[in-house]
Coordinates of C-alpha atoms in Angstrom, one line a residue:
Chain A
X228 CA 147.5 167.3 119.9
X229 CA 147.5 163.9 117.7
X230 CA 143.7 163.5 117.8
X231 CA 143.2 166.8 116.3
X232 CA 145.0 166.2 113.1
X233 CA 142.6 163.5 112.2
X234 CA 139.8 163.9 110.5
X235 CA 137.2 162.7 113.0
X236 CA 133.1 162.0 112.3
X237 CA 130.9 162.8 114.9
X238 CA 129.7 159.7 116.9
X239 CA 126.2 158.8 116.0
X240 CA 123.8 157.5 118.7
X241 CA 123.6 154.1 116.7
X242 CA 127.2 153.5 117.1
X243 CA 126.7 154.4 121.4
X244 CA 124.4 151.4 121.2
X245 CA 126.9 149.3 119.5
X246 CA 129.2 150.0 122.0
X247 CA 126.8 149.0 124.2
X248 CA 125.7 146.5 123.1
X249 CA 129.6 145.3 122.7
X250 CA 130.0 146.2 126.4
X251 CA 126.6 144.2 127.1
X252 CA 128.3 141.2 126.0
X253 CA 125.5 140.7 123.6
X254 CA 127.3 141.2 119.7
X255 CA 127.8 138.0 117.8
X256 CA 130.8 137.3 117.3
X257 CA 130.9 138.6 113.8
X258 CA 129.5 142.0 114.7
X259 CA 132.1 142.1 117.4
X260 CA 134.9 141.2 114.6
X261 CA 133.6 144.3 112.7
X262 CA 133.3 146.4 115.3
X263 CA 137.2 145.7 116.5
X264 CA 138.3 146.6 112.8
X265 CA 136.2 150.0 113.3
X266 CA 137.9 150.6 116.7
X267 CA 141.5 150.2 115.3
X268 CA 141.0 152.6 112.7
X269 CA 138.7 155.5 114.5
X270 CA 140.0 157.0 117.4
X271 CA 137.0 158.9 118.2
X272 CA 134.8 155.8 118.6
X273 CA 137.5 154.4 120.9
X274 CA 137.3 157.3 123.0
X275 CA 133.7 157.0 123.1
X276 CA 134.0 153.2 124.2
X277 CA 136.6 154.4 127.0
X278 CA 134.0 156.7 128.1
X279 CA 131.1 154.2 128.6
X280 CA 133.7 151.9 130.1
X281 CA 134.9 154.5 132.7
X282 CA 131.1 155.7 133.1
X283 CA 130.0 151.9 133.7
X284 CA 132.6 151.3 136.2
X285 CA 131.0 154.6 138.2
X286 CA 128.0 152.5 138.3
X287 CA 129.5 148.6 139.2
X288 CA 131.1 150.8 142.1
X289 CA 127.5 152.2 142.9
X290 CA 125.9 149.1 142.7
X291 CA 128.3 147.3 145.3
X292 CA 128.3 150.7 147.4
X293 CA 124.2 149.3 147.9
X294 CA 125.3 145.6 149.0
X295 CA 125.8 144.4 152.8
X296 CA 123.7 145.1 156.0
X297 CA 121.7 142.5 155.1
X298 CA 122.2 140.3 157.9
X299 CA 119.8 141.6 160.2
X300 CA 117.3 142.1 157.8
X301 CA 117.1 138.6 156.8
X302 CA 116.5 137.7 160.5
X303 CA 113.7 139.8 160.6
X304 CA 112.0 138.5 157.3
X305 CA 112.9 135.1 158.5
X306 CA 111.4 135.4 162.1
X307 CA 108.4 136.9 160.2
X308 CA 107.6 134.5 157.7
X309 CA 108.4 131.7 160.1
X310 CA 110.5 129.3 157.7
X311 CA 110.7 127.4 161.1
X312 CA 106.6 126.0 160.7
X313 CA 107.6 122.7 160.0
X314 CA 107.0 120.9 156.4
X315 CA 104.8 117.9 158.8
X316 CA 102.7 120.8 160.1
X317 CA 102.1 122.1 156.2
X318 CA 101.2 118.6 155.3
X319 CA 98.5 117.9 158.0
X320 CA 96.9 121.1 157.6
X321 CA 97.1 122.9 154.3
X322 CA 96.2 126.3 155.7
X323 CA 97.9 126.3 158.9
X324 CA 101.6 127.8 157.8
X325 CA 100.1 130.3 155.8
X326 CA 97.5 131.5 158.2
X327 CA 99.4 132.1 160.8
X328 CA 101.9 133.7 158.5
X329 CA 99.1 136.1 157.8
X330 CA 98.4 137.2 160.6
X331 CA 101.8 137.6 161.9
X332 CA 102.2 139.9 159.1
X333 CA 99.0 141.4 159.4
X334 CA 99.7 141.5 163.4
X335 CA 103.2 143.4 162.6
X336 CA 101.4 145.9 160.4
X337 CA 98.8 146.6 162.4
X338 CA 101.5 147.3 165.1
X339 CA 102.8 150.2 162.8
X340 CA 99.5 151.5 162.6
X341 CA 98.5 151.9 166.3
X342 CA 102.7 153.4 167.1
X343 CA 101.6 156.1 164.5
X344 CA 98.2 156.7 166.2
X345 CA 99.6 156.7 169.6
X346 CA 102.4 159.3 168.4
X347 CA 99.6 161.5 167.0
X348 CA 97.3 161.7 169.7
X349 CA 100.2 162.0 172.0
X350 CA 101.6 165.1 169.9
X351 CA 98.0 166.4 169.2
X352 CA 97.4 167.2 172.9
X353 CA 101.1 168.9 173.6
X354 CA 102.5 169.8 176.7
X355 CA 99.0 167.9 178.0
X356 CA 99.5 165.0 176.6
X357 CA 101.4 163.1 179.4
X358 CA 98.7 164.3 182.2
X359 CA 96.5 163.0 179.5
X360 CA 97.8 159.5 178.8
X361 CA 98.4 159.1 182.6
X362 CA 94.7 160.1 182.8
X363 CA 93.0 157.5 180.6
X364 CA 91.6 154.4 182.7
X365 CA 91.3 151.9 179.0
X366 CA 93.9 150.5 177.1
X367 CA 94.0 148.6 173.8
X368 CA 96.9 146.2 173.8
X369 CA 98.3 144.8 170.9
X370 CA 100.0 141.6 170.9
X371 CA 102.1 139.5 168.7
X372 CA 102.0 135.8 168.3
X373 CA 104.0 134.9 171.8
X374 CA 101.6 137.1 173.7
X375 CA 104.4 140.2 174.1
X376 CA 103.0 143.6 174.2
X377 CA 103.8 145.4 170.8
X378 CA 102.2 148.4 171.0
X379 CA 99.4 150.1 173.6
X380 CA 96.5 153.0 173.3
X381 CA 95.2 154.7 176.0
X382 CA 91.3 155.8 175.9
X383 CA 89.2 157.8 177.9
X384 CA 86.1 155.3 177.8
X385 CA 85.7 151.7 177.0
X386 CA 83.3 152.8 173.7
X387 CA 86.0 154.5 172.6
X388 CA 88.6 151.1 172.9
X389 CA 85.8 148.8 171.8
X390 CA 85.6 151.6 168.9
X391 CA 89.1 151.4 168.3
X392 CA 89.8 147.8 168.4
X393 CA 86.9 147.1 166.3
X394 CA 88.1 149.3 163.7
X395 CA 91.9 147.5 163.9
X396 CA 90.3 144.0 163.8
X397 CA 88.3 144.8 160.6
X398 CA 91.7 146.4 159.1
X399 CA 93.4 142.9 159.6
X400 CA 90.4 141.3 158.1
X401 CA 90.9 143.6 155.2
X402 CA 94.7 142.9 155.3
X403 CA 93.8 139.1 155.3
X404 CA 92.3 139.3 152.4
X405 CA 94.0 141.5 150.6
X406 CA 97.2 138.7 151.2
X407 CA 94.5 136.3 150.4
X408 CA 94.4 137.7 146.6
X409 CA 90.4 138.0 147.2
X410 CA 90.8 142.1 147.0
X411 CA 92.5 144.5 145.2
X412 CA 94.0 148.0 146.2
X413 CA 93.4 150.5 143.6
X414 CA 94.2 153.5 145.9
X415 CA 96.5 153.7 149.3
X416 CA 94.3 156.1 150.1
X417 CA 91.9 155.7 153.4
Chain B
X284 CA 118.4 113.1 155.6
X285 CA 116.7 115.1 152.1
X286 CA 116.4 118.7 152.7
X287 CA 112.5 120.1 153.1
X288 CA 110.9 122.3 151.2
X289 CA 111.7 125.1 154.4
X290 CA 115.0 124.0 154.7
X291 CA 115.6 124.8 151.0
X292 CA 113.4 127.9 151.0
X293 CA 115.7 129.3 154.3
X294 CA 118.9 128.2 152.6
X295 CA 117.8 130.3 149.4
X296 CA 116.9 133.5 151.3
X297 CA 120.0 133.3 153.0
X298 CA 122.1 132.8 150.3
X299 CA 120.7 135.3 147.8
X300 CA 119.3 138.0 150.0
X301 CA 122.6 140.1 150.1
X302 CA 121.9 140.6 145.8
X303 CA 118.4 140.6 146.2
X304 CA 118.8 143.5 148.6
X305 CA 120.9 145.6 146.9
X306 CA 119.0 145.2 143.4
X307 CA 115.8 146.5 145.2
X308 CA 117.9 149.3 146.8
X309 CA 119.0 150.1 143.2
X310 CA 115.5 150.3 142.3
X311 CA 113.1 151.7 145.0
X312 CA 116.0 153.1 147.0
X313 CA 117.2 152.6 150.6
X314 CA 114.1 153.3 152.4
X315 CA 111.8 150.7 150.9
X316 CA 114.2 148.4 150.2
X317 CA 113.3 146.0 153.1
X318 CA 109.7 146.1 153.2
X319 CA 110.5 145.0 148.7
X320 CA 112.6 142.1 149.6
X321 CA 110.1 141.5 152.7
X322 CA 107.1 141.2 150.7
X323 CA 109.1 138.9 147.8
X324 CA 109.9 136.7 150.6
X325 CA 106.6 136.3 151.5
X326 CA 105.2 136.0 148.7
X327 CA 107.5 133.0 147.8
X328 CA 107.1 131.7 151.4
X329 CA 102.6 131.5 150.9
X330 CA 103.1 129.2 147.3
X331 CA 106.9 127.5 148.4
X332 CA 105.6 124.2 147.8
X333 CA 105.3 125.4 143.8
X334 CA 108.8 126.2 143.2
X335 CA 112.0 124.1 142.7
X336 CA 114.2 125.4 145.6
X337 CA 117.4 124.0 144.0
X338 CA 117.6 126.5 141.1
X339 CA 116.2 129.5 142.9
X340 CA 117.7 132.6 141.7
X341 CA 116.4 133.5 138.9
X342 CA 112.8 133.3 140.9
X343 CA 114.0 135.5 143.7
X344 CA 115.5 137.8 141.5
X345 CA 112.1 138.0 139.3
X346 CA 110.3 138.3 142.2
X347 CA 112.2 140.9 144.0
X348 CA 112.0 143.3 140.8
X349 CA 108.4 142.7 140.1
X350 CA 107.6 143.8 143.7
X351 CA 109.7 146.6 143.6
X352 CA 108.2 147.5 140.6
X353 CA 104.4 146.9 141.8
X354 CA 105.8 149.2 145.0
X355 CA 106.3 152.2 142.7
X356 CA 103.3 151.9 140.9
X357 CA 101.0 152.1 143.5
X358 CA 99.8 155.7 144.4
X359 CA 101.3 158.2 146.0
X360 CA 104.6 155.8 146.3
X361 CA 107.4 157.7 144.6
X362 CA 111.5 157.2 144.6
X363 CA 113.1 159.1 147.5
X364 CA 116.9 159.2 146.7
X365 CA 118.3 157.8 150.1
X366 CA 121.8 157.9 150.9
X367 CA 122.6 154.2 152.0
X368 CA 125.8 153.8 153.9
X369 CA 126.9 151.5 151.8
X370 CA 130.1 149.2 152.4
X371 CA 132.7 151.2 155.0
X372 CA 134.8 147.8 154.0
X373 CA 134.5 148.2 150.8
X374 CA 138.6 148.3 148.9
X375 CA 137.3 150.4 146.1
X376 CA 135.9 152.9 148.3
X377 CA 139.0 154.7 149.6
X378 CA 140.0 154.9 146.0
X379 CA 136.9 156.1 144.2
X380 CA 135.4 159.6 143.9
X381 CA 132.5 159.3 146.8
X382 CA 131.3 162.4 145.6
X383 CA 130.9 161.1 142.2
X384 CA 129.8 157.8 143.2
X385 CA 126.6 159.8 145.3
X386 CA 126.1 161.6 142.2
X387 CA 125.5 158.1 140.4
X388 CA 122.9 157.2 142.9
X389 CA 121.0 160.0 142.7
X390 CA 120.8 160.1 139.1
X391 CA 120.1 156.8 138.9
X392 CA 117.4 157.0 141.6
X393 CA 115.6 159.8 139.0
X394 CA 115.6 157.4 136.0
X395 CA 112.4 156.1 134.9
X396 CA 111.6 152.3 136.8
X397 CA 111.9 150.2 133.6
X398 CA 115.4 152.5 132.8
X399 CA 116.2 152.1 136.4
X400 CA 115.5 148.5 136.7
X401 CA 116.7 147.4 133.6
X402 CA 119.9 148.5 134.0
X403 CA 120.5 147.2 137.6
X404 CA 119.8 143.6 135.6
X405 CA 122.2 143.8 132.9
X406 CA 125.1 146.3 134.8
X407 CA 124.6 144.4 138.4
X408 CA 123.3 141.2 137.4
X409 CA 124.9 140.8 134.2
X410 CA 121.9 139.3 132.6
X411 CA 121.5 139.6 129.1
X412 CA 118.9 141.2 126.9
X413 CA 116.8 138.3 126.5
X414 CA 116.7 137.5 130.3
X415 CA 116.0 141.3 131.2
X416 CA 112.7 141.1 128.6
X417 CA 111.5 138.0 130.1
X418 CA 111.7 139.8 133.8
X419 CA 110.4 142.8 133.0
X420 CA 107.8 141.9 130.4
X421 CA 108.9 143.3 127.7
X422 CA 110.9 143.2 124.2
X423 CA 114.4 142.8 123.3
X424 CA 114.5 146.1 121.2
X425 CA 112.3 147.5 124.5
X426 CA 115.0 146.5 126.6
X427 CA 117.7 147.8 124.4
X428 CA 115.6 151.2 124.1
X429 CA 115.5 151.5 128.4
X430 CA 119.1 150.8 129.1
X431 CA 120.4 153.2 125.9
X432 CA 118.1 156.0 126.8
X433 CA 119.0 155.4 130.7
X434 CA 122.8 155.2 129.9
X435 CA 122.7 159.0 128.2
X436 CA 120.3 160.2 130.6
X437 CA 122.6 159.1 133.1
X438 CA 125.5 160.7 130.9
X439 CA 124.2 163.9 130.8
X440 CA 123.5 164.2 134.4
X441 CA 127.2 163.3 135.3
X442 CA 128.7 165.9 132.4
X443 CA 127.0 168.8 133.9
X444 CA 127.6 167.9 137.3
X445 CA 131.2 167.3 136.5
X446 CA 131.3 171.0 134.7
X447 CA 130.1 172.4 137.3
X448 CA 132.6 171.1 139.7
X449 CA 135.5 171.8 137.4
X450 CA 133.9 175.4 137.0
X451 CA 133.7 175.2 141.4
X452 CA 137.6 174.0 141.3
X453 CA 138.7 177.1 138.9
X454 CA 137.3 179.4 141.3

């Protein structure tokens, strides 16, 4: 082997960030002169920078491996953050876009919330749970802005709906807020 | 007829969303990745009328990385390394080393934020030093530091799991 008849000095970790840096685009020209000179005359530090070159293309492949399927997510955003509420609208009320962008979001969320109840209450009672749900004479329907049914909970009584929809109307009011910027999370927890 | 302020603000999101997506992906991972570009969205939706929609994105980009940051910060909120399908299309990807390329990802995914985020704006976005400190609030020589220390650790990772596969292929 060629490589191994030359004297070689081990590559220091200030000369990784040079090549780095040289790969970063972000030498001055000068630097990048000397640095040229340097790579001519030590093969070890050109095999280094063939090594962050072949490592950094893993990466560029990675990163475009993450791209596409955005499509139909940029729908959804769209439909939820209603780019459609005209500018006019905006002008003659100064709160009505964002308000009702609110709580369309706040509506969507709260929508999660009552699927995962539903689910939990429905797995919590097993093999009963369909007798159970077919059982309850209250429901709690959730709705979103065009008056479609997004999600619905079943109750034995009406103080246990009035409980429940009470306790979802004050989350939104939370939620409102919270997108208002007049609270702060400091914990996920509930 | 001059554009709105909605038209321009659709136009934006539909024109940069594809980038935005994938540089919260790179960050927070597959999973999240949505409800990051989501929130960015609406965030620039609620103060629109603030912004100049004709240079936009440099704002979306800023805004998609700070909420992806603010995402992993909150409690209990950590990185789940997803597998994303990724492009089926894509012409590298018949030629590349899938196993390797998954190997990337999840190395990346277990890099520190800053590290993690950092180098998604200077590999992906090809944004320079300067631009990266401005975005992520920090120093040049910071900067530096993240995507040095992210580049070995990332290094390291890929050496051993590329020992042990050669180790595997002896067998």
């Amino acid at each position: 082997m060629q490589n191994s008849q030359i004297p070689t000095s081990p590559i220091e970790d200030g000369d990784i960030e040079l090549l780095e840096a040289f790969l970063d685009d972000e030498l001055t020209p000068a630097q990048s002169l000397l640095l040229r000179d340097r790579l001519a005359s030590e093969p070890n530090l050109a095999g280094e920078l063939e090594q962050l070159r072949a490592e950094r293309k893993l990466r560029a492949n990675m990163f475009l491996g993450l791209e596409g399927g955005e499509e139909a997510i940029v729908e959804r955003i769209l439909a939820q953050v209603g780019p459609a509420v005209p500018d006019v609208a905006a002008k003659v009320s100064d709160r009505a876009g964002p308000t009702r962008l609110r709580l369309r979001y706040a509506m969507a969320a709260a929508a999660c919330i009552v699927l995962g109840f539903l689910i939990g209450w429905m797995g919590a009672a097993g093999g009963k749970s369909n007798a159970r749900a077919s059982e309850a004479p209250y429901r709690v329907e959730i709705l979103d802005e065009s008056g479609q049914v997004m999600a619905v909970q079943k109750f034995q009584s009406l103080e246990k709906a009035r409980e429940f929809s009470d306790d979802l109307q004050q989350w939104q009011i939370r939620q409102e807020r919270l997108l208002n910027g007049q609270v702060t999370v400091h914990s996920a927890k509930y | 007829m001059a554009e709105t302020t909605s038209d321009l603000f659709e136009k934006a999101v539909r024109l940069h969303s594809r980038r935005l997506l994938a540089i919260a992906r790179a960050i927070v991972g597959s999973a999240s990745a949505e409800d990051v570009l989501q929130q960015a969205i609406l965030n620039l939706y609620q103060h629109r009328d603030r912004y100049d929609w004709t240079q936009p994105a440099g704002l979306m980009r800023r805004t998609v990385v700070n909420e992806a940051l603010r995402l992993l910060r909150q409690p209990r909120m950590s990185l789940v390394a997803d597998d994303h399908p990724g492009r089926s299309d894509s012409p590298a990807r018949g030629m590349l080393d899938d196993e390797m390329i998954q190997q990337v990802r999840k190395a990346i995914a277990r890099l520190p934020e800053h590290f993690r985020a950092a180098l998604v704006l200077c590999e992906y976005e090809n944004m320079s030093y300067v631009q990266i400190a401005e975005v992520l609030e920090a120093s040049v020589p910071q900067v530096k530091t993240w995507l040095h220390r992210g580049r070995r650790q990332l290094a390291e990772k890929l050496k051993a799991f590329a020992d042990e596969r050669k180790l595997k292929d002896a067998k």
